[in-house]
Tab-separated table of C-alpha atoms and ligand atoms in Angstrom:
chain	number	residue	atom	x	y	z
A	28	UNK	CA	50.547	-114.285	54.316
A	29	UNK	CA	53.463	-114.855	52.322
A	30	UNK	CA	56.168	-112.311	52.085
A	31	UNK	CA	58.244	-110.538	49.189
A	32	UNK	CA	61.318	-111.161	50.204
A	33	UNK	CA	63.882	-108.176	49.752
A	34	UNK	CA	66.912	-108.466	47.408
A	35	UNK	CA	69.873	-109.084	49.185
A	36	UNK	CA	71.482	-106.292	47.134
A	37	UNK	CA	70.713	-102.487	45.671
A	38	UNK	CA	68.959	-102.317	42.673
A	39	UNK	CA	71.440	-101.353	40.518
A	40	UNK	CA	73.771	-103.433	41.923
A	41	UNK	CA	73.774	-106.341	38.909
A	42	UNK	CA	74.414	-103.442	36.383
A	43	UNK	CA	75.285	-103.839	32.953
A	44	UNK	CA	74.013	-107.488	33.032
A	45	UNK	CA	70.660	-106.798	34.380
A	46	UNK	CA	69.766	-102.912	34.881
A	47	UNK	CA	68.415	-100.960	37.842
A	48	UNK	CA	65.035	-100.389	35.471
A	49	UNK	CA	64.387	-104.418	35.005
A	50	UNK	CA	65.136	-105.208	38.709
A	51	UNK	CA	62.461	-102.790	39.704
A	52	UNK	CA	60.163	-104.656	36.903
A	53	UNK	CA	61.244	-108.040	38.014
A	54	UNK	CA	61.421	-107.640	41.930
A	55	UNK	CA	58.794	-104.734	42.370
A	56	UNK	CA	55.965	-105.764	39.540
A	57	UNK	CA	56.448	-109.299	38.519
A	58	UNK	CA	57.611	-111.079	41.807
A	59	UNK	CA	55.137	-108.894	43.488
A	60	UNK	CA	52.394	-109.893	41.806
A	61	UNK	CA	52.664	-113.750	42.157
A	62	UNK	CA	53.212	-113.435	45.660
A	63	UNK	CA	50.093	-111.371	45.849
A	64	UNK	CA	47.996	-113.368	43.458
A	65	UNK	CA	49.155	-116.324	45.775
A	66	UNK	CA	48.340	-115.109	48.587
A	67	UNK	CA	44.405	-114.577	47.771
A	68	UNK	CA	44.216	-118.169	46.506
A	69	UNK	CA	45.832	-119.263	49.590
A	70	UNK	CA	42.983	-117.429	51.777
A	71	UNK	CA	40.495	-118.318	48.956
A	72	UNK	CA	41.654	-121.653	49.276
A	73	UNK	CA	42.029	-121.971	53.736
A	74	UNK	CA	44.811	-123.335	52.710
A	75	UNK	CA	47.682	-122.695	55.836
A	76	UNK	CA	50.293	-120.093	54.457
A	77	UNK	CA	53.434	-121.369	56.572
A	78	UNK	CA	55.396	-123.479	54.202
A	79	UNK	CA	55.375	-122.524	50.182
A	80	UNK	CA	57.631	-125.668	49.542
A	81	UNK	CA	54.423	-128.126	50.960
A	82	UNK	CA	52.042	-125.605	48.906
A	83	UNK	CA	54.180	-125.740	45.610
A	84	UNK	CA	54.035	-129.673	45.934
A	85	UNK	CA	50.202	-130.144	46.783
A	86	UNK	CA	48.767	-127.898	44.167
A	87	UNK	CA	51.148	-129.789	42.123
A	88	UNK	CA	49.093	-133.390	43.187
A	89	UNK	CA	46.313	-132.301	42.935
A	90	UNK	CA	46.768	-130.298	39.661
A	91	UNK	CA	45.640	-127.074	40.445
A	92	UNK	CA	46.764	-124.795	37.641
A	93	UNK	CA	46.606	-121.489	38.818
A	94	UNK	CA	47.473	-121.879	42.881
A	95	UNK	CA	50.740	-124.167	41.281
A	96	UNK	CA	52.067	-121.634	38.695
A	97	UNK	CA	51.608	-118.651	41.358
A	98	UNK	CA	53.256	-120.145	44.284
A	99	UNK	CA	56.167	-121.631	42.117
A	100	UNK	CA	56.471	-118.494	40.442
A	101	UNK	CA	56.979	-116.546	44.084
A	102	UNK	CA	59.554	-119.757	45.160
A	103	UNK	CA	62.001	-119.665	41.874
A	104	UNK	CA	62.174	-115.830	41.943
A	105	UNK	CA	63.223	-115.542	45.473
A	106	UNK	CA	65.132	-118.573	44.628
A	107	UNK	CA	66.765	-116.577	41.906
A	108	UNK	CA	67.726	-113.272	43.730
A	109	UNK	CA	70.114	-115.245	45.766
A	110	UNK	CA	71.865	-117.093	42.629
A	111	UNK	CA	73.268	-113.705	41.971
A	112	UNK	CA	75.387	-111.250	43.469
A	113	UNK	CA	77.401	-107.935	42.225
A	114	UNK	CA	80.351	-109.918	44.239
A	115	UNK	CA	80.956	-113.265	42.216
A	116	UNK	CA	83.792	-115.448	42.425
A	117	UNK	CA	84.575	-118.567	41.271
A	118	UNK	CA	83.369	-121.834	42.086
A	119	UNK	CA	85.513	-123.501	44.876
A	120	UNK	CA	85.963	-126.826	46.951
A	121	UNK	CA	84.265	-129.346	45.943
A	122	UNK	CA	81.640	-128.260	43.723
A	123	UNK	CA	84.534	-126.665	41.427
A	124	UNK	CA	85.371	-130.579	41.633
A	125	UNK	CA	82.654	-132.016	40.821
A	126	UNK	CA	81.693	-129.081	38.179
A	127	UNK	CA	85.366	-130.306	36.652
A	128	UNK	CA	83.806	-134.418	36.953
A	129	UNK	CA	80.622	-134.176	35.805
A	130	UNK	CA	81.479	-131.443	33.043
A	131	UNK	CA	85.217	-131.326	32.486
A	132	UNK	CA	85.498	-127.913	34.109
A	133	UNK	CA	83.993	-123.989	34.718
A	134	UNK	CA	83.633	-122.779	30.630
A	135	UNK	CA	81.932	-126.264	29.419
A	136	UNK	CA	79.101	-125.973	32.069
A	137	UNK	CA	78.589	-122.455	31.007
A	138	UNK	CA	78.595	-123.678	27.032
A	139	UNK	CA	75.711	-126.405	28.928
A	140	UNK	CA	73.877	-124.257	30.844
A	141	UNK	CA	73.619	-121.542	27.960
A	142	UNK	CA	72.772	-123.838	25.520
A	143	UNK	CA	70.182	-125.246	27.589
A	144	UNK	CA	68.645	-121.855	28.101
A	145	UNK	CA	69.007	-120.823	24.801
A	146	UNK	CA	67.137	-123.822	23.512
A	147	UNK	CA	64.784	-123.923	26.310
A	148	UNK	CA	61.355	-123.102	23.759
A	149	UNK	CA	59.300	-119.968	25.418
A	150	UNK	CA	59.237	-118.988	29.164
A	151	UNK	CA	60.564	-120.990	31.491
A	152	UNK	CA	63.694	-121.451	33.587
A	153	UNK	CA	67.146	-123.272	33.526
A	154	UNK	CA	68.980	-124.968	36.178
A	155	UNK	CA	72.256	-126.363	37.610
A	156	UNK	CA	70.996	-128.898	39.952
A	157	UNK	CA	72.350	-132.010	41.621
A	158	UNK	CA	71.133	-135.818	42.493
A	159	UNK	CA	73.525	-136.761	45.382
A	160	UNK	CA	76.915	-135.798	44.478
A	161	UNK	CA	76.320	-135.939	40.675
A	162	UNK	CA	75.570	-131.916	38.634
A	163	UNK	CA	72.778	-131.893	36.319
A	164	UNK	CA	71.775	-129.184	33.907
A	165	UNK	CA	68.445	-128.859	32.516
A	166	UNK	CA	65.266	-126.245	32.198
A	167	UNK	CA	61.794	-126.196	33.275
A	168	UNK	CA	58.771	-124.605	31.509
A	169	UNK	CA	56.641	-121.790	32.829
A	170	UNK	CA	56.861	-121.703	36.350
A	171	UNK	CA	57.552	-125.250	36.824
A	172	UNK	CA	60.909	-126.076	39.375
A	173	UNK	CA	62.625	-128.671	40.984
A	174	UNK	CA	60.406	-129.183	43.683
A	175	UNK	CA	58.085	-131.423	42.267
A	176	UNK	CA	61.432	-133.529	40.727
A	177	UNK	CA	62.267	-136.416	43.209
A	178	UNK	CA	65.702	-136.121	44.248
A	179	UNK	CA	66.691	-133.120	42.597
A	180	UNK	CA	68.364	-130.440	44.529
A	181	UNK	CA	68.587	-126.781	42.733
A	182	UNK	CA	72.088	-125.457	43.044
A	183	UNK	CA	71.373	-122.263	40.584
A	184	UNK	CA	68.712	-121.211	38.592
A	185	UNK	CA	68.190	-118.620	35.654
A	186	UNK	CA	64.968	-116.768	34.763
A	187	UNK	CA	63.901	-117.329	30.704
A	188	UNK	CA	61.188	-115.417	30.778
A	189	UNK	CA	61.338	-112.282	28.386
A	190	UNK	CA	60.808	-110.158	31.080
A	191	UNK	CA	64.324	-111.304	32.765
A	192	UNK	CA	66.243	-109.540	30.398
A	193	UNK	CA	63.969	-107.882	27.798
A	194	UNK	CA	64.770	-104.093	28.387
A	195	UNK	CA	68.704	-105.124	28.747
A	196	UNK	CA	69.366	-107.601	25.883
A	197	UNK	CA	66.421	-107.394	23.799
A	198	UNK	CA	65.784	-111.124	22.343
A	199	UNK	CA	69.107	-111.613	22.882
A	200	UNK	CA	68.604	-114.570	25.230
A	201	UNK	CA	72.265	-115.983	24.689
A	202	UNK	CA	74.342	-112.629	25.642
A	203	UNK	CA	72.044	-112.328	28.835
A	204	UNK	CA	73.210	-116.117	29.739
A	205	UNK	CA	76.392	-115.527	29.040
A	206	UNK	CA	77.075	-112.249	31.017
A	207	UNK	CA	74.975	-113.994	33.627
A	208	UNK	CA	77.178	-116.584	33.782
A	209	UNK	CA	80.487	-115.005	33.787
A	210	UNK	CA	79.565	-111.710	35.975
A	211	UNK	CA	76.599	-112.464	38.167
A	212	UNK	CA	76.339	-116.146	39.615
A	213	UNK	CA	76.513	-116.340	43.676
A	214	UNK	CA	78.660	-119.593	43.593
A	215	UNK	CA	78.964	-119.272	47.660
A	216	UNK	CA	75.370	-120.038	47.647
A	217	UNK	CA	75.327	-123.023	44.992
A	218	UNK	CA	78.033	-124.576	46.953
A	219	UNK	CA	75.368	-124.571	50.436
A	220	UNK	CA	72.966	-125.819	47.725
A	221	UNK	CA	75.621	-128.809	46.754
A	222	UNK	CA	76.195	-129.646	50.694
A	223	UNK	CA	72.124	-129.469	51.109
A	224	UNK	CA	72.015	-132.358	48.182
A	225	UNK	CA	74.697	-134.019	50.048
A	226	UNK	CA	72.902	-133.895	53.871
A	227	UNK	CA	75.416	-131.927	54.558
A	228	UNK	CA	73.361	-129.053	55.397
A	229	UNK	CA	69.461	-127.941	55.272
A	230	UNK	CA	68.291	-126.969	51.384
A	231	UNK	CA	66.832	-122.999	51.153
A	232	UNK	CA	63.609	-122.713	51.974
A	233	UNK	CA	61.267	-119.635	51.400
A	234	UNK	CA	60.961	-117.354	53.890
A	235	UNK	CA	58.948	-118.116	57.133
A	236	UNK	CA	55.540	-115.827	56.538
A	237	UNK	CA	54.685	-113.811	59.542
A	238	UNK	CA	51.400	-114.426	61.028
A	239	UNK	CA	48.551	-113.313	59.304
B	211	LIG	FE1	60.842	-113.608	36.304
């Protein structure tokens, strides 16, 4: 069995951006739900429940629809608790460096990544990733992520689904980036991502299951 893994913060803790209400939604009722929905194809399926990464790539290969958007679905939302944090701070070391290379500094990767999101068509999800030492931003539709992209680490990664930041911003899709950006991103954690891309350290991995 895969798990739900916690948040690492209170509810309300990413309040105004995203409200106590939504996280419930998001964490309680949508996350929930692909986990379990994954977890019956899984069994359905004998397929061994200890590594989601290996899972997201085979149903991938071997194109099955509903196994693929379920158990990527359960990896980019656990992926995406951890991009945030009621405690952000700026980027520092050498991904502020390399966010100052590859985009000419802090406000015009916000102005990409926004803009990316914003004109990211439907559900779906945008990213700051890198290939080796070199930032990348772009978006993926439905549940589709970055482990199925050769070479592609995932530093950070917004949800752009409606049901992200319905209740909070309406169809306001731009002012939830925005406030996202500036008040919410866990830049501590993008920076272990940057090292991972480098082999500097192990990438995040979903949480080990316990034993059925
Ligand atoms: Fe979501």
């Amino acid at each position: 069995m895969f798990i739900l893994p916690e948040l690492p913060y209170a509810y309300d803790a990413l309040s105004p951006v995203i409200s106590d209400r939504t996280m419930h939604h998001h964490h309680d009722k949508h996350h929930a739900k692909y986990v379990e929905v994954l977890n019956q194809l899984v069994k359905e399926q004998g397929i061994a429940a200890d590594n989601l990464e290996d899972v997201v790539r085979k149903a991938a290969a071997e194109k099955k629809a509903k196994l693929f958007n379920n158990a990527a679905q359960a990896w980019n939302h656990a992926f995406f608790w951890l991009c945030m944090t009621p405690g952000a701070n700026p980027a520092a070391g050498d991904l502020a460096e390399a966010i100052k290379r590859d985009f000419g500094g802090p406000d015009a990767l916000k102005e990409a990544f926004v803009n990316e999101g914003v004109g990211h068509f439907a559900s779906g999800w945008v990213w700051l990733a890198a290939q080796g030492e070199t930032l990348k931003v772009l978006s993926t539709h439905d549940g589709e992520n970055l482990l199925t992209h050769e070479g592609l680490t995932p530093l950070l990664v917004c949800d752009l689904w409606e049901h992200a930041y319905y209740l909070d911003h309406q169809q306001d899709r731009k002012g939830f980036l925005e406030g996202w950006f500036d008040k919410l991103v866990n830049w501590s954690f993008a920076a272990k991502q940057y090292d991972a891309a480098r082999g500097k350290a192990e990438p995040y991995r979903y949480p080990v299951p316990v034993a059925a």
